[in-house]
Backbone atoms as SQL, in Angstrom:
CREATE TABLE atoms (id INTEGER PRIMARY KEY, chain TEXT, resi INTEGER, resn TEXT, atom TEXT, x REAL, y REAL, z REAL);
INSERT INTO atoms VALUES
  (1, 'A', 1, 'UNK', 'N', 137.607, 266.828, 93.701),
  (2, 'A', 1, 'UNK', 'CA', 136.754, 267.921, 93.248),
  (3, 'A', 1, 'UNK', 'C', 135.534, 267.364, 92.535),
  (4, 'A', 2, 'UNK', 'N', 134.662, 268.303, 92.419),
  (5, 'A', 2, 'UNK', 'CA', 133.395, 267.661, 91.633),
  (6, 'A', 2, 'UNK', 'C', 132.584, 268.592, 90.998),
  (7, 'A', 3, 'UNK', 'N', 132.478, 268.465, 89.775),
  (8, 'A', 3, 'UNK', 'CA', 131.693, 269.162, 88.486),
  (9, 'A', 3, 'UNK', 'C', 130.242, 268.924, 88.611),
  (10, 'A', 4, 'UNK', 'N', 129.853, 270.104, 88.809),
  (11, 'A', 4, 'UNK', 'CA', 128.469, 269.822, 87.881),
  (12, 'A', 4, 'UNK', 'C', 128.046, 271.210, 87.020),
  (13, 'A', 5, 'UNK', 'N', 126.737, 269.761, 86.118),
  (14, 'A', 5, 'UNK', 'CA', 126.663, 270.975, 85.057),
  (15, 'A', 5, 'UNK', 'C', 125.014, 270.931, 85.079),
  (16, 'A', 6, 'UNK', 'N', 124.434, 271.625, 84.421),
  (17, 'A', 6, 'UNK', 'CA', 122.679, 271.502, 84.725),
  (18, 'A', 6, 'UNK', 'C', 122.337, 272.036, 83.071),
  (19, 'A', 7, 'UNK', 'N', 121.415, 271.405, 82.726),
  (20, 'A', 7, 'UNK', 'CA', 120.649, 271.399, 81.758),
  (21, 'A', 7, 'UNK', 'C', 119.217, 271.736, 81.749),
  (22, 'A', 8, 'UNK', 'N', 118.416, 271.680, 80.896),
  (23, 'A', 8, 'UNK', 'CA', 117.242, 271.956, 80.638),
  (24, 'A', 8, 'UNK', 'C', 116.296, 273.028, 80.586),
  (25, 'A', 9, 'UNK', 'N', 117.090, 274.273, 80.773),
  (26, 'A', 9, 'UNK', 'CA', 116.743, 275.218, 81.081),
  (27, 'A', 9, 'UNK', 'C', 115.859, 275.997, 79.409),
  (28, 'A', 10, 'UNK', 'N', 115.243, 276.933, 79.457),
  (29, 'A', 10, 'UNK', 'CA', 114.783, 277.423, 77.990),
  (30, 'A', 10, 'UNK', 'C', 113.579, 278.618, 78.305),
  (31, 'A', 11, 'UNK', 'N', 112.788, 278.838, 76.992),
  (32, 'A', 11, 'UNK', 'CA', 111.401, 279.623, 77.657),
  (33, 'A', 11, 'UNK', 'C', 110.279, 278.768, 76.960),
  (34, 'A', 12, 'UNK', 'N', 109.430, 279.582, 78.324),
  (35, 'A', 12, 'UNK', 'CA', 108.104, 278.824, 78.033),
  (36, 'A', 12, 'UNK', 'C', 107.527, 279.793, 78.362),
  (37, 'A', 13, 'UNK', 'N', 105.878, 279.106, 77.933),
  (38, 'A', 13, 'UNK', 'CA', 104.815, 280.346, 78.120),
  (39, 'A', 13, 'UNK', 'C', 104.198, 280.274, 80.050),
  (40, 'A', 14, 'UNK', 'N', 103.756, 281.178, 81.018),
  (41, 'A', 14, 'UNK', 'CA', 103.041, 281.087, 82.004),
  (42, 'A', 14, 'UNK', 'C', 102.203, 279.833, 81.609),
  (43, 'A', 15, 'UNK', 'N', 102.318, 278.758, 82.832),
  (44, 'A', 15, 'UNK', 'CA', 101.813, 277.490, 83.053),
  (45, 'A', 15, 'UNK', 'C', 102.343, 276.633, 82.014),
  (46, 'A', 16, 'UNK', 'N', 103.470, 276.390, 81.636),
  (47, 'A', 16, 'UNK', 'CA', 104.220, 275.096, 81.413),
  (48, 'A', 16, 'UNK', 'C', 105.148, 274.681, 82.306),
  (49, 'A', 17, 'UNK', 'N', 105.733, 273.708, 81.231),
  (50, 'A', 17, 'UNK', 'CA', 106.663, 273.174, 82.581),
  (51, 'A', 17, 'UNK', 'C', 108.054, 272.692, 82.223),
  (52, 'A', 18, 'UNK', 'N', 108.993, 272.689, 83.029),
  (53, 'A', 18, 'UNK', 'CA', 110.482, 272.153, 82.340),
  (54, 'A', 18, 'UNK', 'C', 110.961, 271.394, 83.061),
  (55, 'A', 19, 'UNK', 'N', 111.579, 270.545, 82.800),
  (56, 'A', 19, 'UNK', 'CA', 112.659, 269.589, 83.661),
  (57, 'A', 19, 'UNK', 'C', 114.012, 269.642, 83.368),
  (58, 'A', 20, 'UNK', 'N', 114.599, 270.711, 84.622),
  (59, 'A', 20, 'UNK', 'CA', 116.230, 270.453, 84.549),
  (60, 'A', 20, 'UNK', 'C', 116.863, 269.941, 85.441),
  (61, 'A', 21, 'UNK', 'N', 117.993, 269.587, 85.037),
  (62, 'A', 21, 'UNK', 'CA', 119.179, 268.130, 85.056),
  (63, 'A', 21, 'UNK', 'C', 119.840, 268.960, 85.882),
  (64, 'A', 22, 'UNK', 'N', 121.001, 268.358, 86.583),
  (65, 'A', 22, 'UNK', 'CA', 121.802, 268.496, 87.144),
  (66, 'A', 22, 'UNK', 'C', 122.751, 267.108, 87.255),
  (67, 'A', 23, 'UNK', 'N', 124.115, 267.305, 86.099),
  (68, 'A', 23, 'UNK', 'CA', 124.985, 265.856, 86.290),
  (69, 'A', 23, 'UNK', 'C', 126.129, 266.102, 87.221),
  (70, 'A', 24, 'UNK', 'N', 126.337, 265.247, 87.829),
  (71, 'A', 24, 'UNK', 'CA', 127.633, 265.242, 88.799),
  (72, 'A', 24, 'UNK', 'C', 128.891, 264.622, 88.609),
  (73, 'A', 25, 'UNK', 'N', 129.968, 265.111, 88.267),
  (74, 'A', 25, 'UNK', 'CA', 131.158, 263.937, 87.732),
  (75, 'A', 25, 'UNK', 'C', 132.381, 264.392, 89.025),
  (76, 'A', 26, 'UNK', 'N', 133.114, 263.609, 88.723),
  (77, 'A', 26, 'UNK', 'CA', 134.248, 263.280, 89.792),
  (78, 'A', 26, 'UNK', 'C', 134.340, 262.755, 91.118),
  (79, 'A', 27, 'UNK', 'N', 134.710, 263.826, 91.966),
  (80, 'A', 27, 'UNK', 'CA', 134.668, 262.763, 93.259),
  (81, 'A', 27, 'UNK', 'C', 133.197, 262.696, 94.001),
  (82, 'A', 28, 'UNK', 'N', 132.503, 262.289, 93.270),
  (83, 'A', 28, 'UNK', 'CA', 131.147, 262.654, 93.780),
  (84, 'A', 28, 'UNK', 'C', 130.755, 261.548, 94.840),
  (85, 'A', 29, 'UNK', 'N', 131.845, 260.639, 95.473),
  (86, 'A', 29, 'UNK', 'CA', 131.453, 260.161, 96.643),
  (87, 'A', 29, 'UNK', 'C', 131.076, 260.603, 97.734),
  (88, 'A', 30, 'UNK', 'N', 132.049, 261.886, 97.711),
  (89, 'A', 30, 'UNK', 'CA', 132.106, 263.162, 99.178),
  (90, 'A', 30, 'UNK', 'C', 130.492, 263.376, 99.155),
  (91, 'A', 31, 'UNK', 'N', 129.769, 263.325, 98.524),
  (92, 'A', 31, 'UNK', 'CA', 128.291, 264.214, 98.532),
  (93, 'A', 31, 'UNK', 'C', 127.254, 263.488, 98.840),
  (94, 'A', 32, 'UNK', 'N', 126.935, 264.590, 99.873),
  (95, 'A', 32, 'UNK', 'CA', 125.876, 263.520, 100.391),
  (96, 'A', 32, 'UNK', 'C', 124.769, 264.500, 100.409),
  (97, 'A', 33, 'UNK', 'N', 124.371, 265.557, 99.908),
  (98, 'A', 33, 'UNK', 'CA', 123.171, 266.502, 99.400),
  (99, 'A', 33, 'UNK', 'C', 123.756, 267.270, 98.244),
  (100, 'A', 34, 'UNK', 'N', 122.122, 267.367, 97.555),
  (101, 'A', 34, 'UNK', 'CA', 122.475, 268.581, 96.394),
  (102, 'A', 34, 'UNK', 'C', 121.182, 269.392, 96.791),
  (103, 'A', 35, 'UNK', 'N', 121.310, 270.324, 96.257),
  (104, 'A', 35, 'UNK', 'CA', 120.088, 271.534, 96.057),
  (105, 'A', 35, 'UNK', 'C', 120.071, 272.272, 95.360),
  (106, 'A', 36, 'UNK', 'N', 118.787, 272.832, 94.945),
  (107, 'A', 36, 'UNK', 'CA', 118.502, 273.948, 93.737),
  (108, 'A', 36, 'UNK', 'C', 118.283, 275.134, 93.827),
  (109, 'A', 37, 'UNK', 'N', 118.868, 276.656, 93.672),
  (110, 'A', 37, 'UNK', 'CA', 118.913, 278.038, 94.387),
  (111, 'A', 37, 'UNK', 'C', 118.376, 278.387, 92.256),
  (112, 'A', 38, 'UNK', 'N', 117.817, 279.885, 92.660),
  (113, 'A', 38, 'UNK', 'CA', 117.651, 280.137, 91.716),
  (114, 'A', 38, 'UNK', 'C', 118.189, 281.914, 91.935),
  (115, 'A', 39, 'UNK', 'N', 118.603, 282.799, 91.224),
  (116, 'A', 39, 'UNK', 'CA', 118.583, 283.999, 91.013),
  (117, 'A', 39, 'UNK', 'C', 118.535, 284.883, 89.679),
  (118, 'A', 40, 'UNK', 'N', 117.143, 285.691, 90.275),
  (119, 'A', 40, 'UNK', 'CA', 116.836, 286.196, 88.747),
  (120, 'A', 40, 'UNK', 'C', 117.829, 288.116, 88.973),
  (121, 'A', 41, 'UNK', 'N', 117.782, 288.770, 87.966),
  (122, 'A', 41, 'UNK', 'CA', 118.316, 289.755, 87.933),
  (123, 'A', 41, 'UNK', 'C', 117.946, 290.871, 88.779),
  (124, 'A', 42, 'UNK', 'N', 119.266, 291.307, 89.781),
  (125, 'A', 42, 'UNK', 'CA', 118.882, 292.243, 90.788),
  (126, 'A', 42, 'UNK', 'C', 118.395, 291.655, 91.573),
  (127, 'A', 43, 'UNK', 'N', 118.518, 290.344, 92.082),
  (128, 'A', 43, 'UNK', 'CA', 118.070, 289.751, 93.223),
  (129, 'A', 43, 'UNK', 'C', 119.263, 288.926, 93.765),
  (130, 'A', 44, 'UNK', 'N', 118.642, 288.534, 95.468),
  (131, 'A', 44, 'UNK', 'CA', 119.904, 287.237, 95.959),
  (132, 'A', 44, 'UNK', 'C', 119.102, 286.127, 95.224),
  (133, 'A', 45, 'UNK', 'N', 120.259, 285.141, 95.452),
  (134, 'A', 45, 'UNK', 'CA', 120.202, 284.054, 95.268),
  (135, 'A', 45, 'UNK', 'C', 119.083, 283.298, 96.345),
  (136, 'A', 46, 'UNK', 'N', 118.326, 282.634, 95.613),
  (137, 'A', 46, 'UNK', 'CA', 117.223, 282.303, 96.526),
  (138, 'A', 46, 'UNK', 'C', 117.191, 281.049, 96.693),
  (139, 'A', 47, 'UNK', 'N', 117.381, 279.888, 97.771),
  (140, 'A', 47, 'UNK', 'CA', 117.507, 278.686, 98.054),
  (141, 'A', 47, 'UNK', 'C', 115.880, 277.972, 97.683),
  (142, 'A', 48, 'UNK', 'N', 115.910, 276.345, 96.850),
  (143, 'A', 48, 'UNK', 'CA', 114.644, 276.310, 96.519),
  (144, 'A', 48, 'UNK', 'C', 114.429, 274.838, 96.995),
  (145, 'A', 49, 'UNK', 'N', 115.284, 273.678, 96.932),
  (146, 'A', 49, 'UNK', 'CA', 114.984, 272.715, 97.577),
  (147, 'A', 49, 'UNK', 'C', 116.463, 271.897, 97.739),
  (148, 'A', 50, 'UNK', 'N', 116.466, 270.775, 99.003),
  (149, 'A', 50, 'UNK', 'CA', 117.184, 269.973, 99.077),
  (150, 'A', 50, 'UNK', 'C', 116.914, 268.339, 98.959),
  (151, 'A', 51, 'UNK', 'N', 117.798, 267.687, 98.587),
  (152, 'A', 51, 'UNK', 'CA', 117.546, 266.426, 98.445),
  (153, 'A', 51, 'UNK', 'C', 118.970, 265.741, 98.873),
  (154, 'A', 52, 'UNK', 'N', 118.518, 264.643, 99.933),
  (155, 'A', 52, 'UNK', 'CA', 119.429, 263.878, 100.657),
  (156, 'A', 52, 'UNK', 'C', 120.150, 262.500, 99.534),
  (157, 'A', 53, 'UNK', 'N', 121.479, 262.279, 99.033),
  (158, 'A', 53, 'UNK', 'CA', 121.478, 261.596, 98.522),
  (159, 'A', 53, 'UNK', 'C', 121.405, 260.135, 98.758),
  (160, 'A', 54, 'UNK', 'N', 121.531, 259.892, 100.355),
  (161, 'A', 54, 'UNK', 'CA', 121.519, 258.557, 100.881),
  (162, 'A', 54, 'UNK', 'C', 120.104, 258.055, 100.813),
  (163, 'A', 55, 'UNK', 'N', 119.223, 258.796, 101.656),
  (164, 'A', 55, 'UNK', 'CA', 118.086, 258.495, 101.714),
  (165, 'A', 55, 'UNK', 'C', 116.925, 259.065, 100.964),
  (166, 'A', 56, 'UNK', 'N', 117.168, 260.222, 99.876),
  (167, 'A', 56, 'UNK', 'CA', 116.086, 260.396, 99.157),
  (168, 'A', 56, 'UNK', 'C', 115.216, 261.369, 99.740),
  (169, 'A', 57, 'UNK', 'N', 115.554, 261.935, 100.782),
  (170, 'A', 57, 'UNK', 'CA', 114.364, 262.914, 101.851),
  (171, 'A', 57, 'UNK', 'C', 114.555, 264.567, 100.786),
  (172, 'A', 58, 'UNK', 'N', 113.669, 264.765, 100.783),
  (173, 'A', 58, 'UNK', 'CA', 113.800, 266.271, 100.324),
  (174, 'A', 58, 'UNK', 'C', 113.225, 267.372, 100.885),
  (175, 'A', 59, 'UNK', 'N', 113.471, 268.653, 100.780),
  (176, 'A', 59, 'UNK', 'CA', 113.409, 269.355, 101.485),
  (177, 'A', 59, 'UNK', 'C', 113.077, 270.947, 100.447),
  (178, 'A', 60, 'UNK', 'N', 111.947, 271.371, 100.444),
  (179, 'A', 60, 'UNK', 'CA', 111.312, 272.972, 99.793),
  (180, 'A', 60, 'UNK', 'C', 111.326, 274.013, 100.608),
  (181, 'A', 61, 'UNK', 'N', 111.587, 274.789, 99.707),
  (182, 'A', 61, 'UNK', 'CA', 111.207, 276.728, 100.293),
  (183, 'A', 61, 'UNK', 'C', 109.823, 276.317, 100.052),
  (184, 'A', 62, 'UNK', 'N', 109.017, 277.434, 101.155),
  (185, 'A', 62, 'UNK', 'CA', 107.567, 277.492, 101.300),
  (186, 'A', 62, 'UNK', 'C', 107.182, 277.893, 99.675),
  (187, 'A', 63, 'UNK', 'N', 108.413, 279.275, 99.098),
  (188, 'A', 63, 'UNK', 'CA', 107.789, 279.576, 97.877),
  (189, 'A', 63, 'UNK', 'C', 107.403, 278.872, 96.907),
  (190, 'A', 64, 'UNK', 'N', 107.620, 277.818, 97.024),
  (191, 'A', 64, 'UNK', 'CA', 107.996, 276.661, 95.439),
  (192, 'A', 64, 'UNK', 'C', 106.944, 275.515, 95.901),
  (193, 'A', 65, 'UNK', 'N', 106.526, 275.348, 96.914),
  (194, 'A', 65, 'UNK', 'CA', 105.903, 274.093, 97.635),
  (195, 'A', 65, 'UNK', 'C', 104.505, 273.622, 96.920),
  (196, 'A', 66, 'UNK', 'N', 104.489, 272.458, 95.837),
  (197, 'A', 66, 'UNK', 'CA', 103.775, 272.471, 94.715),
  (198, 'A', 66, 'UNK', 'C', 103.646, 272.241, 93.723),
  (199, 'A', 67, 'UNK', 'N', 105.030, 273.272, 93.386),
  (200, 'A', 67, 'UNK', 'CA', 105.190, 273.141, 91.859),
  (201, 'A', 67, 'UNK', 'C', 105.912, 272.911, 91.558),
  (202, 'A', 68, 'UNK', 'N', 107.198, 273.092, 92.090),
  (203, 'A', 68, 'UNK', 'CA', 108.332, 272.179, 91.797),
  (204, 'A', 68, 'UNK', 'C', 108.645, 270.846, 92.440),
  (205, 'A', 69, 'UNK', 'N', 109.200, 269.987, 91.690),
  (206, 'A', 69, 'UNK', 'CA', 109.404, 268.395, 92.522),
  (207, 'A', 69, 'UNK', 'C', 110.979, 267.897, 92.244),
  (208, 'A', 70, 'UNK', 'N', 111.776, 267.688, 93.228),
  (209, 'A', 70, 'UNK', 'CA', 113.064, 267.409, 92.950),
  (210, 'A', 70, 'UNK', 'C', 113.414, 265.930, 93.619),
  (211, 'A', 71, 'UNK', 'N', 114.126, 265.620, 92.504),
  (212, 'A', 71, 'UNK', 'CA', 114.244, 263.762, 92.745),
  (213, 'A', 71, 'UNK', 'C', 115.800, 263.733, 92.198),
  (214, 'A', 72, 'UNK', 'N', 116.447, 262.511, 91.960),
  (215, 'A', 72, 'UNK', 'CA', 117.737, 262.217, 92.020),
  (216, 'A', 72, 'UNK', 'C', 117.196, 260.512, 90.949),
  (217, 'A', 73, 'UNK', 'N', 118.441, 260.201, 90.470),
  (218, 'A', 73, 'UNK', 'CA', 119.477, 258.933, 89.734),
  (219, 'A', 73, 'UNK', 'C', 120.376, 259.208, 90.222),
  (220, 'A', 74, 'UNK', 'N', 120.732, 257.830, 91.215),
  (221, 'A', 74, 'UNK', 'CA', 121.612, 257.625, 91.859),
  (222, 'A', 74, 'UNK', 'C', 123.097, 256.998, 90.640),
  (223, 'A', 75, 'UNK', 'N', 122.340, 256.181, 90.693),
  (224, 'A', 75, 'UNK', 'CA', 123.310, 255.961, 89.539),
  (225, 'A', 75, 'UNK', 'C', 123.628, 256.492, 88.290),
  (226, 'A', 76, 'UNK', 'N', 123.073, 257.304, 87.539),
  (227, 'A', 76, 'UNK', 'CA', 123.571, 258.634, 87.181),
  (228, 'A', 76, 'UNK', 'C', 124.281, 259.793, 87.539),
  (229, 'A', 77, 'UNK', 'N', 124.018, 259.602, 89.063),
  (230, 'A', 77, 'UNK', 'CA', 124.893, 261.312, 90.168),
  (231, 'A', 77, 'UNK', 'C', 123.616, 262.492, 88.986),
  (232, 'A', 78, 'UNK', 'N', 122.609, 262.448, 89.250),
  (233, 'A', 78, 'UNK', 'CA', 122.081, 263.280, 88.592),
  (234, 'A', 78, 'UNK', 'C', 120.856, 263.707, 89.460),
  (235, 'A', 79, 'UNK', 'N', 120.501, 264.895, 89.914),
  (236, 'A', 79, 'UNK', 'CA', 119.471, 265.315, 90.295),
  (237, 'A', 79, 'UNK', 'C', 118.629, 266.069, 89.374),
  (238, 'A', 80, 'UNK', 'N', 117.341, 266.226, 89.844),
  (239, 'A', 80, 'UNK', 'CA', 116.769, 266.992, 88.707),
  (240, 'A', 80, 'UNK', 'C', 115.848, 267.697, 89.375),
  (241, 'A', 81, 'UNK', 'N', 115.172, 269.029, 88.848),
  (242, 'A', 81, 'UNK', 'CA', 113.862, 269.542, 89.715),
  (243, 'A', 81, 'UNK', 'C', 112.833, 269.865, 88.298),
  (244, 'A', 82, 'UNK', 'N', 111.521, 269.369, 88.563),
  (245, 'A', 82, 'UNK', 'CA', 110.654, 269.564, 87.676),
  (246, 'A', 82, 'UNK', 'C', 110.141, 270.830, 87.960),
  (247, 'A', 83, 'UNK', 'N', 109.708, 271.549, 87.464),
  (248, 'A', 83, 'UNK', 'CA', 108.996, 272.742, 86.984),
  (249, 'A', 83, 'UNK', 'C', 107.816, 272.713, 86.819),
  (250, 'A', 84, 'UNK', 'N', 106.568, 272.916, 87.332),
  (251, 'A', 84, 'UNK', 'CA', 105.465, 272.938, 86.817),
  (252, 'A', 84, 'UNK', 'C', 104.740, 274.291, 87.136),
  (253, 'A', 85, 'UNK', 'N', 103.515, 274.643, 86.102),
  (254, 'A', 85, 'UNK', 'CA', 102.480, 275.649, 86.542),
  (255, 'A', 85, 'UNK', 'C', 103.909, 277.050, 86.631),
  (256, 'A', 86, 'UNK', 'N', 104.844, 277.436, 85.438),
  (257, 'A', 86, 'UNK', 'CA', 105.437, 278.339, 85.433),
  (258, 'A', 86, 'UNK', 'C', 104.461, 279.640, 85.816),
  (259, 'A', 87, 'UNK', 'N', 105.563, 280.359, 86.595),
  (260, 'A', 87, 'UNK', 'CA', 105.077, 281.844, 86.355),
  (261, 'A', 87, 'UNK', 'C', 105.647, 282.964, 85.525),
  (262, 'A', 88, 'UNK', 'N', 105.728, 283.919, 85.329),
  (263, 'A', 88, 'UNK', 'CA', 106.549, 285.009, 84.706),
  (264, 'A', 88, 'UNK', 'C', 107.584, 285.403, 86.179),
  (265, 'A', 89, 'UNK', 'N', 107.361, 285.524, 86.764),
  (266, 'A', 89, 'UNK', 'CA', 108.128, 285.541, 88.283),
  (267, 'A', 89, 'UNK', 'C', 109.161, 284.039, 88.426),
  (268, 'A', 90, 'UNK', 'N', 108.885, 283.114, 88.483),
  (269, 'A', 90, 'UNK', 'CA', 109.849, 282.167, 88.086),
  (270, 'A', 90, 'UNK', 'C', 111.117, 282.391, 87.449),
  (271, 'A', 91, 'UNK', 'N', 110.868, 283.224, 86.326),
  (272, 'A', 91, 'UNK', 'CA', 112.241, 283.759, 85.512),
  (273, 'A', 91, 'UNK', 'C', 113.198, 284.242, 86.147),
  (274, 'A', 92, 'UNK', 'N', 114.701, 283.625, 86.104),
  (275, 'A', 92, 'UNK', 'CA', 115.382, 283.468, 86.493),
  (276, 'A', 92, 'UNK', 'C', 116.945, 282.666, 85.912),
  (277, 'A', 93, 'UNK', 'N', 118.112, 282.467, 86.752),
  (278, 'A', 93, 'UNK', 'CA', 118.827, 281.369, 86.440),
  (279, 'A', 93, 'UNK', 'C', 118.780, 280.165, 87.333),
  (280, 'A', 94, 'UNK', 'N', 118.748, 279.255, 86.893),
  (281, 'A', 94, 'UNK', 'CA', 118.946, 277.991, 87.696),
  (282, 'A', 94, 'UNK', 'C', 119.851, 277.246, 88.240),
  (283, 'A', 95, 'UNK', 'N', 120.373, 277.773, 89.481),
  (284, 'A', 95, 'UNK', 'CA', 121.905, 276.598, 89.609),
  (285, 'A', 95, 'UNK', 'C', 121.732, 275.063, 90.515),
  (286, 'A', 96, 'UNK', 'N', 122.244, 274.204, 90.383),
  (287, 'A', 96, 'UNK', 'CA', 122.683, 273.228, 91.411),
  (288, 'A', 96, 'UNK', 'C', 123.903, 273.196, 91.981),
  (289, 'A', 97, 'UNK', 'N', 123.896, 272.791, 93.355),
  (290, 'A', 97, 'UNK', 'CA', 124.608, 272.682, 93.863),
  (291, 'A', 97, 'UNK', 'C', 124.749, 271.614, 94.586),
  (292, 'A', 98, 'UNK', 'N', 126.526, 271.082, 95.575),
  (293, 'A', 98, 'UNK', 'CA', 126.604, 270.116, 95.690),
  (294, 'A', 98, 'UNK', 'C', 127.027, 270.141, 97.022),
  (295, 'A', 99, 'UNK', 'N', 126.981, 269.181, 98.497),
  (296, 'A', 99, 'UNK', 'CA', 127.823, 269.575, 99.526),
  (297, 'A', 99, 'UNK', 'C', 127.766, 268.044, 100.284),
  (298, 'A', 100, 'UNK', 'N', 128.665, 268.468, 101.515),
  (299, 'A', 100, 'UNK', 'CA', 129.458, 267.240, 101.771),
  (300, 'A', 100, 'UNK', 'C', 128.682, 266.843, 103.406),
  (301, 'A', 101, 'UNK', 'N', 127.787, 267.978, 103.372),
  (302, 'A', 101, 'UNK', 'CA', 127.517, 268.045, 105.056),
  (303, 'A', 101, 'UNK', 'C', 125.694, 266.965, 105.168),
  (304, 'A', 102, 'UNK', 'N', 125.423, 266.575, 106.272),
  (305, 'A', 102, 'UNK', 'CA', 124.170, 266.017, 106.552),
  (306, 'A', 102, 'UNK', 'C', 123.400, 266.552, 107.954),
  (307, 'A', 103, 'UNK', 'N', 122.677, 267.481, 107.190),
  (308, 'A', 103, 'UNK', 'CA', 122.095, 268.508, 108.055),
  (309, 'A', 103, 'UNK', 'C', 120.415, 268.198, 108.200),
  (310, 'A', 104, 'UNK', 'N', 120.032, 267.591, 107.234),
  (311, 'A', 104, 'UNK', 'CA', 118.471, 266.845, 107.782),
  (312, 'A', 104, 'UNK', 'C', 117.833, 268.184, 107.557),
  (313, 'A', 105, 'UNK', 'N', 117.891, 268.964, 106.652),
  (314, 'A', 105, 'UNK', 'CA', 117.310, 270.041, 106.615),
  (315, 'A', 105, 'UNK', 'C', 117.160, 270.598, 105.660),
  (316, 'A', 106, 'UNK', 'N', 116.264, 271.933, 104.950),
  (317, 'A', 106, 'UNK', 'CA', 116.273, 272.599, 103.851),
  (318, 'A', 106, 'UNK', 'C', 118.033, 273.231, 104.223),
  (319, 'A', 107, 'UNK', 'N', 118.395, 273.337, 102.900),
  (320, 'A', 107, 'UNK', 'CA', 120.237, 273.770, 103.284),
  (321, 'A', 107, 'UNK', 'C', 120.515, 275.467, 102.664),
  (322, 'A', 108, 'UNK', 'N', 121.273, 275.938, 103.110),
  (323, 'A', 108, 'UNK', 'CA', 121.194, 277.392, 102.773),
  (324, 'A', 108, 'UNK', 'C', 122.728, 277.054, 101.724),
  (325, 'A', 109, 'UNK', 'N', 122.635, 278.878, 100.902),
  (326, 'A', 109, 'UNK', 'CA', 123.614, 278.918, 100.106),
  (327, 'A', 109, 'UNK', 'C', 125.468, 278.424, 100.759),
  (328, 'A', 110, 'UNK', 'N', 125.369, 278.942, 101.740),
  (329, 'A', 110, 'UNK', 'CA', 127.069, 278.746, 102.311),
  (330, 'A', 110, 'UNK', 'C', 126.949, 277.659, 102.857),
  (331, 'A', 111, 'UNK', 'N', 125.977, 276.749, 102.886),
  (332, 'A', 111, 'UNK', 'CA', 125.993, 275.607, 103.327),
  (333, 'A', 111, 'UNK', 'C', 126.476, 274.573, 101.842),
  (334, 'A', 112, 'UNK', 'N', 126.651, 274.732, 100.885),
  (335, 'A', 112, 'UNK', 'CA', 127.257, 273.434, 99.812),
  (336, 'A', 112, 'UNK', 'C', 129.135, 273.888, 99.447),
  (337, 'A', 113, 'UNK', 'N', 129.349, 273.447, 98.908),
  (338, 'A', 113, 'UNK', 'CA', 130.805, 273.574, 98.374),
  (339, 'A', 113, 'UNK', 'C', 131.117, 273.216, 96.656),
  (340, 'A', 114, 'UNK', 'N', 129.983, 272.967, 96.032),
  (341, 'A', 114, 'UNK', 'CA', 130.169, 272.852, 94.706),
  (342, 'A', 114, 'UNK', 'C', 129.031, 273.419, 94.250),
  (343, 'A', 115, 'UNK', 'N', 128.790, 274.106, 92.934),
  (344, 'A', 115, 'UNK', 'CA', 128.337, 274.896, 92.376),
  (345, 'A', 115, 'UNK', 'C', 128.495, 274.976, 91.289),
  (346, 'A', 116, 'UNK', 'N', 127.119, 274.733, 89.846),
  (347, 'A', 116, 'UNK', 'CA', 127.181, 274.815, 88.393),
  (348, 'A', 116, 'UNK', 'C', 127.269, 276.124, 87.935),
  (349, 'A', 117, 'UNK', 'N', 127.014, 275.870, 86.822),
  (350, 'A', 117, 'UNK', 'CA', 126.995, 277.322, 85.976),
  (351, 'A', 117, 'UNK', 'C', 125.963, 277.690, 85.936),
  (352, 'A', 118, 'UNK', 'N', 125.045, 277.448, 85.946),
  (353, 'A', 118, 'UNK', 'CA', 123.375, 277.821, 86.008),
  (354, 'A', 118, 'UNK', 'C', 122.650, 276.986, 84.467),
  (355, 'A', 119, 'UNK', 'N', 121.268, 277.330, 84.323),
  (356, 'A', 119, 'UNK', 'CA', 120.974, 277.564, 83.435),
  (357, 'A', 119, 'UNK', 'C', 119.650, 278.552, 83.290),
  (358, 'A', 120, 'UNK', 'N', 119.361, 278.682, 82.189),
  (359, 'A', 120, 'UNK', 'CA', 118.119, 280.142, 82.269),
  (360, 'A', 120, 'UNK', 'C', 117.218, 279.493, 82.113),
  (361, 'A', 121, 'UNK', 'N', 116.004, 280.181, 82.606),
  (362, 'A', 121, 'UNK', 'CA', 114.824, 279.906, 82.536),
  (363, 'A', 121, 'UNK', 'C', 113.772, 281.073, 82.707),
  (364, 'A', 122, 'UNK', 'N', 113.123, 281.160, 81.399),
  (365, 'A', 122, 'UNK', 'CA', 112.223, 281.930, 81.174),
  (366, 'A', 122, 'UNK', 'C', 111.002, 282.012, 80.896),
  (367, 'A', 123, 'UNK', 'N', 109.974, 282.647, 81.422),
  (368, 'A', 123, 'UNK', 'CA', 108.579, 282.290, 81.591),
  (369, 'A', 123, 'UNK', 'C', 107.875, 283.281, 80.972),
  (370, 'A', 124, 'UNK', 'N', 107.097, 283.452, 80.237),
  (371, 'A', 124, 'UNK', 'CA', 106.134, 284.793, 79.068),
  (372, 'A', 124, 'UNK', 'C', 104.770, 284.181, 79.349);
């Protein structure tokens, strides 16, 4: 099985920026992508980028293409997605997720098998 938990989440004003974590513990050999979905209230869950853990390739929703940047520590098991140029629309929760498959592609929600708790993120 494999935990993760994500950090960094908080508020900020329209046009700052945050960087949240995503740590991975246990059998985190199985994984070979993570990705970042966000859902704010009264909405689906909206898929936002993928990142390959072998090779580092990543992969954006058109919406985000810009301003967010998602990278990995390998040797940490830690991914992260930067935040930049917030909006008030941004606001939301933030989850990561974890999966076992290599699809060479932006990855959809039923496509991972592990899943954090989120964290919030709020934009004024």
């Amino acid at each position: 099985h494999v935990q993760l938990v994500e950090s960094g989440g908080g508020s900020v004003q329209a046009g700052g920026s945050l960087r949240l974590s995503c740590a991975a513990s246990g059998y985190t050999y199985s994984v070979n992508c993570m990705g970042w979905f966000r859902q704010a209230p009264g909405e689906e869950r909206e898929v936002l980028t993928t990142i390959y853990m072998g090779s580092g390739r990543t992969y954006y929703a058109n919406s985000i293409q810009g301003r967010f940047t998602t990278s990995q520590d390998n040797a940490k098991r830690t991914v992260y997605l930067q935040l930049n140029s917030l909006k008030p629309e941004d606001t939301a929760m933030y989850y990561c997720a974890a999966g076992e498959r290599l699809i060479v592609r932006l990855m959809f929600e039923n496509e991972y098998k592990y899943w954090g708790q989120g964290t919030q993120v709020t934009v004024s």
